[in-house]
């Protein structure tokens, strides 16, 4: 379990993010040196900083090591099926537009099995905040190739090296229509926190990719060391280029990691467009959706 | 609770089963549907798409059925009554999420307007070959409820019932139409809203610190909270304890899965709905459902015309299967005749429940049309001649 998630037995007040976690579920299942916990810390800090109404938040995960985030945050939280966090979140958001809906899931979950939902939610500009923990691998199932695994890496299903090209996720979601796109690594905790806070302020489909180590299955198999080595690697290789064209931010196994805020633009979100269309076409006959709680 | 009048199109209509199903959903209080077009079901969501902005609600056409079948569940956890509509190929894609709804106890309705299969099969022609898939299609042990309308009027009435059962038991309800019933146009009477009974959500009234998402108080069905109300609850498709937290022990698995089954099985008699006719003193009972029940009626009447004592049992609830009813009848009759638009699905259940007390005769049909009543009649006559088992 990452240090940052451990309750300090001597001074329980030491960790300000603790109130956002389900302490009755600690320790987490995550391995030592795993980056997922670090991202959760940044997320929790963003909640504190943004002073967002916690009751309005709902967090949705798919399946995977990252998918377990839903189980550790003290929010209305949904651990759904593999790849389907985005459509589930879409239903939550459309049925109750007052909710602030966060999707927190892994690279495989969001871009392989859930890839179709990712691009369509971005196209529709559904007002969701997507945090994609990209550990370059299918971790939960033991280190198989993901659509994000850089060429030449070794994985359990490409034991002779990955030869298929990887997705460049910021480029993909920008092309599909996302209004906010950023990438950080788990080395960039403050920048990540700030980006999450900015995404809360946006109305529309926001996507934050966090490059995160999986020492157990990616780093180790590729002789890249442990969690600490990963931090050194990120520090050394990453280059902040806010506004970089997303076509230029594709990842390679050992090359530069371009990080920063790449896209921040305005586009009306799905529900705004839907209501405008109904109002225009139906006039007086259009009835606004009431609160749906059927009790 | 009475229906919200805004969704109720009170009056006498001439409409097809698909449209009547949509009106039933609106009358039941559903204000959310997610779908993906597929013949012969599309008219349901087309009508919903046109009607729902005039009553306050949302329709979204998703990118596929994988999405549609989970989007609706997100809507339910935000407080909506929600459904999706599909046919064979789409129903196949939805299976994982039927299991998710069963496991998380998400009340919702899946409408399947059945067409011929397997695969793309007969897109525009009827079948009743998804009956076992509706019951067993997702992995693991679970129970669902399935209803089978045989007319547009029933598409209206029973869609309301489907939503009500979904809420009462917190279970996905399969609404098993067929192409004939979906596309058949008949008189549909929609009563005033104050004559329509609607079951509200089992919403918790507990204070936040006392609420456990899967705690049950004897009746096996837990109370629900919705996102945004401050309960900070957790929902997972993993095996979970009363707090909703994952727990991978065989003990918790046993407790959970048995409860999910028992909440339906223990209420099976209450859930069971049939239409019965001349069962008293019958030698042969024709068991049918959906469009086939209307074709079978011709055969039953012809057989009676020949002096045979033929009873009719129409299954309105297909799942949970009405074992008790079949068992009781099996003790009294010589045989069951089971016509259906598949090569033998519900007939296996009849045979199983009859447990050798009466004989069971299938009248299979591969789909693409309905039976010729003559073919059913022949089997009734044959069944009437058989010796008691
Ligand atoms: C339908 C389905 N297919 C496959 C799986 C197995 N599975 C679980 S997690 C996972 C991959 C997760 O990878 P990623 O989303 O990158 O998450 P990580 O574990 O790396 O955080 C797979 C293939 C599943 N649970 N469901
Ligand atoms: S397997 Fe990898 S991603 Fe999963 S918890 Fe361990 S280090 Fe983290
Ligand atoms: Mg991964």
XYZ file of C-alpha atoms and ligand atoms in Angstrom:
719
model
C 0.000 0.000 0.000
C 1.344 3.430 -0.840
C 2.650 5.308 2.180
C 0.349 8.211 1.572
C -2.695 6.060 2.251
C -1.522 4.709 5.564
C -3.200 6.088 8.643
C -0.540 7.365 10.946
C -1.274 5.595 14.257
C 0.547 8.255 16.264
C -1.034 11.271 14.707
C -4.299 10.423 12.966
C -4.700 14.022 11.843
C -1.560 13.808 9.753
C -3.212 12.951 6.490
C -5.737 15.520 5.322
C -7.120 13.239 2.623
C -8.123 10.570 5.113
C -11.709 11.805 5.523
C -12.250 11.077 1.815
C -11.297 7.451 2.155
C -13.120 4.459 3.540
C -10.733 3.804 6.377
C -12.676 0.657 7.255
C -11.441 -0.804 3.961
C -7.738 -0.120 4.497
C -5.224 -1.483 3.792
C -5.935 -1.441 0.087
C -5.171 -4.297 -2.300
C -2.547 -2.213 -4.112
C 1.076 -3.360 -4.164
C 3.953 -1.421 -2.596
C 5.117 1.239 -5.021
C 1.915 1.175 -7.038
C 0.984 4.574 -8.425
C -2.780 4.279 -8.096
C -2.819 5.387 -4.450
C -0.781 8.450 -5.343
C -3.396 9.469 -7.885
C -6.131 8.992 -5.289
C -4.239 11.327 -2.986
C -4.129 13.995 -5.665
C -7.812 13.429 -6.321
C -8.686 13.821 -2.642
C -6.571 16.966 -2.398
C -8.370 18.373 -5.421
C -11.654 17.778 -3.613
C -10.372 19.707 -0.622
C -8.953 22.535 -2.714
C -11.984 22.942 -4.935
C -14.374 22.955 -1.946
C -16.772 21.016 -4.114
C -19.975 19.805 -2.463
C -19.041 16.209 -1.674
C -22.641 15.113 -1.607
C -22.945 16.017 -5.278
C -20.101 13.690 -6.247
C -20.468 10.219 -7.651
C -17.465 8.158 -8.649
C -17.695 5.346 -11.169
C -15.023 2.757 -11.924
C -14.735 -0.148 -14.288
C -12.740 -3.275 -13.493
C -9.021 -3.493 -12.832
C -6.561 -2.451 -10.141
C -7.580 1.135 -10.855
C -11.212 0.083 -10.873
C -10.866 -0.593 -7.162
C -10.656 3.145 -6.505
C -14.449 3.230 -6.299
C -14.253 0.965 -3.281
C -11.855 3.160 -1.321
C -13.353 6.626 -1.647
C -15.981 7.754 0.821
C -18.381 8.947 -1.860
C -21.336 7.435 -3.658
C -19.243 5.019 -5.633
C -19.955 2.427 -8.270
C -17.700 -0.435 -9.243
C -19.332 -1.450 -12.501
C -18.337 -3.939 -15.229
C -15.176 -4.049 -17.310
C -15.173 -1.186 -19.787
C -18.578 0.219 -18.913
C -17.846 2.890 -16.341
C -18.508 5.635 -18.884
C -21.962 4.478 -19.997
C -22.973 3.848 -16.369
C -21.753 7.340 -15.479
C -23.688 8.695 -18.457
C -26.890 7.268 -17.023
C -26.188 8.776 -13.603
C -25.443 12.188 -15.059
C -28.391 12.314 -17.447
C -30.894 11.171 -14.842
C -29.571 13.612 -12.249
C -27.755 16.524 -13.926
C -26.907 17.996 -10.515
C -24.444 15.212 -9.831
C -20.757 15.751 -10.470
C -19.775 12.455 -11.980
C -16.204 11.200 -12.019
C -15.026 8.187 -13.945
C -11.884 6.681 -12.447
C -10.477 3.709 -14.282
C -7.566 2.008 -15.985
C -6.124 2.384 -19.461
C -7.309 -1.041 -20.574
C -10.758 -0.576 -19.149
C -11.269 2.821 -20.742
C -9.502 2.441 -24.055
C -9.762 -1.246 -24.996
C -12.999 -2.903 -23.918
C -14.496 0.518 -23.192
C -12.896 2.346 -26.103
C -16.128 2.731 -28.000
C -17.817 4.382 -25.034
C -14.828 6.659 -24.500
C -14.970 8.159 -27.969
C -18.743 8.434 -28.045
C -18.980 10.116 -24.656
C -16.318 12.582 -25.837
C -18.202 13.126 -29.091
C -21.450 13.790 -27.258
C -19.572 15.900 -24.744
C -21.227 14.256 -21.770
C -20.316 16.236 -18.664
C -18.013 13.647 -17.076
C -14.571 13.951 -15.497
C -12.527 10.970 -16.576
C -9.356 10.083 -14.696
C -7.463 7.418 -16.580
C -4.662 5.742 -14.662
C -2.387 4.578 -17.442
C 0.052 1.984 -16.150
C 0.654 0.832 -19.743
C -0.634 -2.640 -18.939
C -3.541 -4.836 -17.912
C -2.442 -5.114 -14.333
C -5.309 -6.810 -12.543
C -5.162 -9.821 -14.817
C -1.394 -10.242 -14.603
C 0.342 -7.937 -17.054
C -1.065 -8.508 -20.508
C -0.673 -6.110 -23.432
C -3.034 -3.132 -23.400
C -3.790 -0.764 -26.297
C -1.481 1.647 -24.454
C 1.502 -0.661 -24.013
C 4.482 0.943 -25.784
C 6.057 -1.003 -28.605
C 9.017 -3.202 -27.643
C 7.815 -3.674 -24.063
C 7.520 -7.216 -22.847
C 4.194 -8.400 -21.474
C 2.777 -11.777 -20.541
C 0.906 -12.010 -23.837
C 3.715 -10.532 -25.926
C 6.594 -12.415 -24.339
C 8.761 -11.659 -27.398
C 7.973 -7.957 -27.319
C 4.988 -5.834 -28.227
C 4.847 -5.105 -31.953
C 1.422 -3.537 -32.294
C 1.246 0.260 -32.192
C -0.203 1.881 -29.074
C -2.934 4.458 -28.680
C -2.021 8.051 -27.950
C -4.940 8.699 -25.608
C -4.868 12.523 -25.472
C -4.882 12.594 -29.271
C -7.735 10.116 -29.423
C -10.004 11.930 -26.998
C -9.238 15.352 -28.423
C -10.174 14.132 -31.882
C -13.359 12.656 -30.468
C -14.342 15.973 -28.888
C -13.136 16.242 -25.265
C -13.117 19.814 -23.943
C -10.330 19.307 -21.435
C -7.341 17.010 -21.912
C -4.291 16.805 -19.671
C -1.564 14.297 -18.897
C 0.630 14.010 -15.826
C 2.640 11.286 -14.189
C 2.494 10.222 -10.546
C 5.613 12.315 -10.088
C 3.513 15.430 -10.804
C 1.170 15.256 -7.828
C 0.610 19.006 -7.491
C -0.001 19.537 -11.192
C -2.329 16.560 -11.233
C -4.265 17.961 -8.286
C -4.587 21.279 -10.093
C -5.760 19.623 -13.298
C -8.424 17.642 -11.484
C -9.591 20.883 -9.883
C -9.741 22.543 -13.307
C -11.711 19.663 -14.737
C -14.299 20.149 -11.970
C -14.771 23.681 -13.260
C -15.364 22.546 -16.841
C -18.725 21.574 -18.189
C -18.217 18.751 -20.619
C -16.099 15.716 -21.254
C -12.764 16.103 -19.457
C -9.982 13.572 -19.656
C -6.920 13.386 -17.444
C -4.369 10.716 -18.171
C -2.005 9.819 -15.332
C 1.047 7.804 -16.249
C 1.463 5.545 -13.268
C 3.847 2.752 -12.356
C 2.875 -0.849 -12.015
C 6.120 -2.094 -10.492
C 4.756 -5.594 -10.078
C 3.905 -6.258 -13.693
C 5.186 -3.594 -16.031
C 8.332 -2.116 -14.484
C 9.682 -5.420 -13.213
C 9.071 -7.373 -16.381
C 10.708 -4.617 -18.403
C 13.660 -4.317 -16.045
C 12.696 -0.784 -15.126
C 13.076 -1.219 -11.383
C 10.622 -0.505 -8.608
C 8.231 2.313 -7.734
C 11.038 4.623 -6.747
C 12.897 3.973 -9.991
C 9.713 4.827 -11.820
C 9.587 8.209 -10.085
C 13.169 8.903 -11.111
C 12.353 7.828 -14.630
C 9.301 10.115 -14.791
C 11.302 13.007 -13.394
C 14.028 12.522 -15.931
C 11.918 11.827 -19.002
C 8.925 14.059 -18.592
C 8.711 17.421 -20.187
C 5.961 19.927 -19.436
C 4.518 21.271 -22.666
C 1.181 22.888 -21.978
C -0.791 23.275 -25.169
C 1.341 20.748 -27.036
C -0.415 19.379 -30.120
C -1.766 16.033 -28.975
C -0.543 14.436 -32.189
C 2.956 14.903 -30.781
C 2.480 13.379 -27.339
C 2.493 9.672 -28.155
C 4.472 7.577 -25.674
C 7.386 5.307 -26.326
C 8.975 2.869 -23.963
C 11.977 4.919 -22.947
C 11.508 8.238 -24.714
C 10.209 11.608 -23.581
C 6.923 11.787 -21.662
C 5.191 14.974 -22.696
C 2.961 16.178 -19.873
C 0.777 19.218 -19.398
C -2.622 20.572 -20.215
C -3.139 19.981 -23.912
C -6.744 20.971 -24.533
C -9.009 23.456 -22.766
C -11.870 24.593 -24.961
C -15.591 25.303 -24.825
C -18.244 23.243 -26.493
C -21.858 22.896 -25.345
C -22.381 19.651 -23.471
C -24.933 16.979 -24.346
C -27.627 18.069 -21.955
C -27.382 21.719 -22.936
C -27.763 20.756 -26.584
C -30.587 18.361 -25.811
C -32.610 20.921 -23.889
C -32.018 23.614 -26.498
C -33.155 21.271 -29.251
C -36.302 20.239 -27.409
C -37.126 23.822 -26.522
C -36.712 24.886 -30.137
C -38.652 22.016 -31.674
C -41.348 21.510 -29.065
C -41.828 25.038 -27.739
C -44.435 24.998 -24.980
C -44.779 21.251 -25.218
C -41.278 20.704 -23.893
C -41.331 19.633 -20.264
C -38.104 19.920 -18.309
C -36.989 16.771 -16.615
C -38.072 16.854 -13.002
C -36.123 15.224 -10.238
C -36.504 11.566 -10.875
C -36.435 10.162 -7.387
C -39.383 7.848 -7.505
C -40.211 7.321 -3.849
C -49.061 4.811 -5.262
C -51.034 6.074 -8.282
C -49.461 6.788 -11.653
C -48.244 10.275 -12.474
C -50.953 11.544 -14.865
C -48.384 13.310 -17.041
C -47.179 10.004 -18.414
C -50.598 8.419 -18.904
C -52.208 8.718 -22.321
C -55.697 7.948 -21.077
C -58.118 6.908 -23.795
C -58.992 4.244 -26.302
C -56.268 3.730 -28.883
C -55.507 1.613 -31.872
C -51.805 0.866 -31.509
C -49.240 -1.850 -31.915
C -47.592 -3.790 -29.134
C -44.307 -1.906 -29.349
C -46.039 1.443 -28.897
C -48.243 0.048 -26.151
C -45.124 -1.151 -24.335
C -43.722 2.376 -24.503
C -46.966 3.803 -23.116
C -46.870 1.223 -20.357
C -43.368 2.321 -19.414
C -44.432 5.976 -19.321
C -47.511 5.126 -17.273
C -45.339 3.140 -14.868
C -43.316 6.282 -14.272
C -40.300 5.483 -16.390
C -38.641 8.673 -17.530
C -35.400 7.211 -18.794
C -34.570 4.826 -21.596
C -31.296 3.956 -23.273
C -31.445 1.937 -26.452
C -29.848 0.848 -29.652
C -31.996 0.294 -32.750
C -32.891 -3.264 -33.673
C -35.849 -4.745 -35.499
C -38.513 -5.586 -34.405
C -38.142 -3.591 -31.191
C -37.135 -0.137 -32.394
C -40.650 1.331 -32.398
C -40.683 1.184 -28.612
C -37.783 3.604 -28.234
C -38.793 5.667 -31.250
C -42.057 6.421 -29.519
C -40.276 7.017 -26.227
C -37.887 9.440 -27.945
C -40.818 11.403 -29.268
C -42.939 11.290 -26.110
C -40.456 11.696 -23.292
C -39.492 15.371 -23.781
C -43.187 16.206 -23.455
C -43.474 14.510 -20.069
C -40.048 15.352 -18.630
C -37.338 12.765 -19.074
C -34.510 11.476 -21.207
C -33.957 9.063 -24.029
C -30.453 8.410 -25.225
C -29.497 6.287 -28.182
C -26.248 4.669 -27.113
C -23.397 3.392 -29.261
C -24.306 -0.249 -28.654
C -26.306 -2.548 -26.409
C -23.402 -3.056 -24.038
C -23.696 0.629 -23.271
C -27.493 0.827 -23.295
C -27.851 -2.003 -20.793
C -25.616 -0.293 -18.211
C -26.526 3.339 -18.917
C -30.018 2.562 -17.766
C -28.626 1.188 -14.511
C -26.699 4.387 -13.878
C -29.983 6.224 -14.328
C -31.682 3.944 -11.813
C -29.041 4.701 -9.187
C -29.687 8.386 -9.805
C -33.347 7.784 -8.972
C -34.984 7.040 -12.308
C -37.150 4.156 -13.370
C -35.403 3.037 -16.506
C -35.500 0.438 -19.231
C -33.926 -0.690 -22.456
C -35.380 -2.400 -25.469
C -33.816 -4.854 -27.864
C -34.091 -8.072 -29.847
C -31.980 -11.244 -30.100
C -28.512 -10.010 -31.136
C -28.764 -7.022 -28.810
C -30.152 -9.176 -26.013
C -27.077 -11.378 -26.353
C -24.849 -8.330 -25.858
C -26.760 -7.312 -22.738
C -26.209 -10.494 -20.792
C -23.353 -9.305 -18.594
C -25.455 -6.407 -17.422
C -28.450 -8.540 -16.594
C -26.089 -10.264 -14.166
C -24.870 -6.897 -12.895
C -28.451 -5.782 -12.251
C -29.200 -9.061 -10.474
C -26.049 -8.822 -8.340
C -26.403 -5.157 -7.443
C -30.201 -5.442 -7.116
C -30.862 -2.679 -9.575
C -34.570 -2.502 -10.394
C -34.972 -2.184 -14.162
C -36.721 -3.603 -17.195
C -35.208 -5.267 -20.271
C -37.649 -5.539 -23.166
C -36.822 -8.249 -25.714
C -39.025 -8.314 -28.800
C -38.054 -11.781 -29.946
C -37.159 -12.572 -33.533
C -35.790 -15.682 -35.214
C -32.218 -16.729 -34.383
C -29.523 -17.812 -33.845
C -27.321 -14.880 -34.848
C -28.929 -12.336 -37.170
C -31.503 -14.985 -38.002
C -34.837 -13.558 -39.045
C -34.791 -9.840 -38.243
C -38.390 -9.157 -39.161
C -40.040 -12.426 -38.216
C -41.190 -13.876 -34.905
C -39.738 -16.452 -32.585
C -39.857 -17.263 -28.889
C -36.379 -18.673 -28.735
C -34.816 -16.358 -26.130
C -36.817 -17.773 -23.247
C -33.971 -19.778 -21.769
C -31.490 -17.006 -22.469
C -33.693 -14.641 -20.476
C -33.436 -16.986 -17.524
C -29.897 -18.300 -17.821
C -28.057 -15.937 -20.162
C -25.738 -14.275 -17.688
C -23.160 -16.275 -15.781
C -23.596 -17.424 -12.216
C -26.638 -18.330 -10.158
C -29.381 -15.751 -10.074
C -33.116 -15.351 -10.539
C -35.005 -12.918 -12.704
C -38.666 -12.380 -13.496
C -39.951 -12.701 -17.067
C -43.382 -11.762 -18.410
C -44.937 -12.693 -21.763
C -47.685 -10.489 -23.204
C -49.926 -11.827 -25.948
C -51.608 -8.627 -27.163
C -50.951 -4.905 -27.446
C -53.284 -4.368 -24.500
C -51.120 -6.670 -22.430
C -47.989 -4.970 -23.710
C -49.371 -1.902 -21.984
C -50.689 -3.547 -18.816
C -47.790 -5.895 -18.257
C -45.079 -3.316 -18.905
C -46.486 -1.492 -15.885
C -46.453 -4.785 -14.023
C -42.851 -5.387 -15.100
C -41.744 -2.060 -13.617
C -43.734 -2.755 -10.469
C -42.160 -6.175 -9.982
C -38.721 -4.728 -10.659
C -39.235 -2.225 -7.842
C -40.835 -4.672 -5.442
C -38.067 -7.247 -5.737
C -35.162 -5.068 -6.886
C -34.535 -7.328 -9.804
C -34.159 -6.970 -13.572
C -37.437 -7.959 -15.212
C -37.370 -9.431 -18.711
C -40.298 -8.357 -20.837
C -40.471 -11.122 -23.414
C -42.478 -9.939 -26.373
C -42.295 -11.439 -29.851
C -42.354 -9.847 -33.289
C -46.044 -10.677 -33.801
C -47.216 -9.121 -30.567
C -44.875 -6.170 -31.095
C -46.150 -5.384 -34.563
C -49.779 -6.384 -34.136
C -52.182 -3.440 -33.981
C -55.267 -3.728 -31.792
C -57.428 -1.745 -29.454
C -55.562 -0.587 -26.369
C -57.449 0.991 -23.514
C -55.367 3.219 -21.280
C -57.196 3.971 -18.043
C -57.019 7.230 -16.105
C -53.881 7.626 -14.014
C -55.768 7.212 -10.743
C -56.682 3.692 -11.783
C -53.069 2.678 -12.400
C -51.181 1.301 -9.436
C -47.470 2.026 -9.466
C -44.933 0.576 -7.036
C -42.489 3.190 -5.745
C -38.812 2.632 -5.147
C -37.864 0.890 -1.923
C -36.113 4.023 -0.920
C -34.512 4.091 2.477
C -35.661 6.511 5.137
C -32.819 5.617 7.453
C -30.404 8.227 8.689
C -27.091 8.212 6.887
C -25.143 6.621 9.734
C -27.600 3.744 10.111
C -27.928 2.804 6.462
C -26.302 -0.318 5.053
C -26.964 -0.819 1.334
C -27.559 -4.573 1.517
C -29.020 -5.015 4.948
C -32.309 -6.852 4.837
C -34.992 -6.874 7.452
C -36.598 -10.232 7.018
C -38.260 -9.717 3.648
C -35.007 -10.347 1.729
C -35.138 -7.147 -0.334
C -32.885 -4.318 0.874
C -33.693 -0.617 0.781
C -32.085 1.635 -1.788
C -30.376 4.991 -1.611
C -29.615 7.156 -4.633
C -26.463 8.981 -5.621
C -26.340 12.523 -4.349
C -28.294 12.007 -1.144
C -25.336 11.888 1.202
C -25.300 8.182 1.961
C -21.808 7.662 0.493
C -22.702 4.109 -0.383
C -20.702 1.668 -2.459
C -22.085 -0.652 -5.112
C -20.117 -3.445 -6.735
C -20.686 -6.451 -8.935
C -18.204 -8.317 -6.747
C -19.572 -10.564 -4.047
C -20.324 -8.159 -1.218
C -21.460 -7.960 2.369
C -24.281 -5.890 3.843
C -22.151 -2.763 3.649
C -21.786 -3.323 -0.077
C -18.077 -4.016 0.408
C -16.335 -6.762 -1.546
C -15.956 -9.966 0.415
C -14.549 -13.036 -1.275
C -15.378 -15.717 1.254
C -17.516 -18.731 0.371
C -19.707 -17.892 3.372
C -20.631 -14.426 2.104
C -21.016 -15.768 -1.430
C -23.422 -18.416 -0.180
C -25.418 -15.946 1.869
C -25.677 -13.390 -0.918
C -26.426 -15.671 -3.832
C -29.008 -17.627 -1.871
C -30.752 -14.448 -0.849
C -30.792 -13.213 -4.451
C -32.469 -16.468 -5.436
C -34.751 -16.778 -2.461
C -36.208 -13.307 -2.672
C -37.744 -14.405 -5.976
C -38.322 -18.112 -5.378
C -40.068 -17.616 -2.055
C -42.456 -15.203 -3.743
C -42.945 -17.349 -6.842
C -46.619 -18.072 -6.138
C -47.342 -14.423 -5.649
C -45.481 -13.476 -8.832
C -47.107 -16.207 -10.947
C -49.780 -15.014 -13.361
C -51.758 -17.233 -15.746
C -54.806 -17.267 -17.846
C -56.726 -20.485 -17.247
C -59.629 -22.027 -19.069
C -61.456 -25.298 -18.453
C -58.678 -26.874 -16.446
C -61.250 -28.627 -14.281
C -61.755 -32.134 -15.609
C -59.336 -31.650 -18.498
C -57.492 -34.627 -19.964
C -55.035 -32.512 -21.884
C -53.755 -29.047 -20.958
C -52.208 -26.815 -23.583
C -49.484 -24.673 -22.036
C -48.502 -21.685 -24.135
C -47.448 -18.058 -23.963
C -47.139 -14.952 -26.116
C -48.417 -15.044 -29.677
C -48.509 -18.838 -29.665
C -51.263 -18.776 -27.049
C -53.533 -17.090 -29.567
C -52.788 -19.608 -32.273
C -53.226 -22.437 -29.784
C -56.672 -21.115 -28.897
C -57.899 -22.149 -32.352
C -56.525 -25.631 -31.883
C -57.989 -25.924 -28.389
C -61.436 -24.947 -29.592
C -61.235 -27.335 -32.537
C -60.252 -30.150 -30.186
C -63.142 -29.362 -27.869
C -65.369 -29.402 -30.942
C -64.303 -33.001 -31.397
C -65.338 -33.795 -27.859
C -61.893 -33.728 -26.247
C -61.551 -32.295 -22.773
C -58.853 -29.713 -23.279
C -57.783 -27.102 -20.767
C -55.725 -24.030 -21.407
C -52.969 -22.638 -19.270
C -51.385 -19.488 -20.611
C -48.192 -18.466 -18.898
C -48.091 -14.746 -18.299
C -45.152 -15.155 -15.932
C -42.585 -17.407 -17.558
C -39.939 -16.961 -14.861
C -39.887 -17.892 -12.074
C -41.438 -20.947 -13.663
C -44.763 -21.833 -12.024
C -43.661 -25.285 -10.868
C -46.445 -25.596 -8.343
C -49.211 -24.994 -10.841
C -47.832 -27.555 -13.269
C -47.271 -30.061 -10.476
C -50.868 -29.740 -9.273
C -52.244 -30.115 -12.771
C -49.931 -33.009 -13.555
C -51.603 -35.016 -10.799
C -54.951 -34.618 -12.507
C -54.418 -34.608 -16.261
C -53.094 -37.111 -18.769
C -50.834 -34.842 -20.715
C -49.516 -31.391 -21.435
C -49.101 -30.020 -24.937
C -46.598 -27.208 -25.272
C -46.482 -25.310 -28.570
C -43.820 -22.605 -28.794
C -41.832 -20.789 -31.476
C -38.602 -22.594 -30.708
C -37.382 -26.135 -30.840
C -38.148 -26.880 -27.221
C -37.494 -24.469 -24.367
C -40.336 -23.969 -21.900
C -41.519 -27.491 -22.654
C -38.521 -28.739 -20.693
C -39.748 -26.836 -17.677
C -43.238 -28.274 -18.020
C -41.789 -31.757 -18.268
C -39.509 -31.171 -15.292
C -42.299 -29.793 -13.114
C -44.697 -32.568 -14.167
C -42.064 -35.001 -12.897
C -43.494 -37.968 -14.724
C -47.021 -37.572 -13.363
C -48.344 -36.594 -16.783
C -46.873 -36.851 -20.257
C -45.508 -33.819 -22.039
C -45.743 -33.232 -25.782
C -43.787 -30.498 -27.511
C -45.062 -28.733 -30.610
C -41.884 -27.086 -31.831
C -41.601 -24.454 -34.543
C -38.274 -22.950 -35.609
C -39.727 -19.439 -35.943
C -40.300 -17.142 -38.894
C -44.056 -17.556 -38.649
C -46.592 -18.950 -36.253
C -47.859 -22.513 -35.952
C -50.540 -23.851 -38.153
C -53.299 -24.579 -35.586
C -53.763 -27.944 -37.311
C -50.299 -28.989 -36.157
C -51.150 -28.186 -32.568
C -54.498 -29.919 -32.921
C -52.824 -33.105 -34.117
C -50.657 -33.220 -31.035
C -53.610 -32.510 -28.754
C -55.439 -35.450 -30.304
C -52.383 -37.661 -29.917
C -51.958 -36.536 -26.305
C -55.621 -37.265 -25.615
C -55.104 -40.874 -26.687
C -52.111 -41.501 -24.469
C -52.334 -43.591 -21.342
C -51.918 -41.787 -18.066
C -48.289 -41.778 -17.104
C -15.816 -8.682 -19.630
C -14.528 -8.872 -18.922
N -13.447 -9.264 -19.612
C -12.274 -9.434 -18.979
C -12.164 -9.199 -17.646
C -10.843 -9.411 -16.959
N -10.167 -8.166 -16.627
C -10.275 -7.634 -15.393
S -9.389 -6.242 -15.209
C -8.786 -6.369 -16.802
C -7.791 -5.400 -17.337
C -7.661 -4.172 -16.552
O -6.694 -3.357 -17.105
P -6.739 -1.813 -16.828
O -8.067 -1.273 -17.147
O -5.588 -1.196 -17.521
O -6.632 -1.716 -15.243
P -5.373 -1.935 -14.289
O -5.589 -3.242 -13.627
O -4.149 -1.908 -15.144
O -5.457 -0.789 -13.354
C -9.311 -7.472 -17.445
C -8.969 -7.852 -18.817
C -13.328 -8.793 -16.958
N -13.343 -8.540 -15.647
N -14.478 -8.639 -17.625
S -0.477 -5.066 -9.969
Fe 0.389 -3.138 -10.615
S -1.343 -1.745 -10.870
Fe -2.064 -3.516 -9.688
S -1.830 -2.875 -7.566
Fe 0.037 -3.958 -8.104
S 1.412 -2.363 -8.790
Fe -0.623 -1.468 -8.790
Mg -3.741 -0.639 -16.787
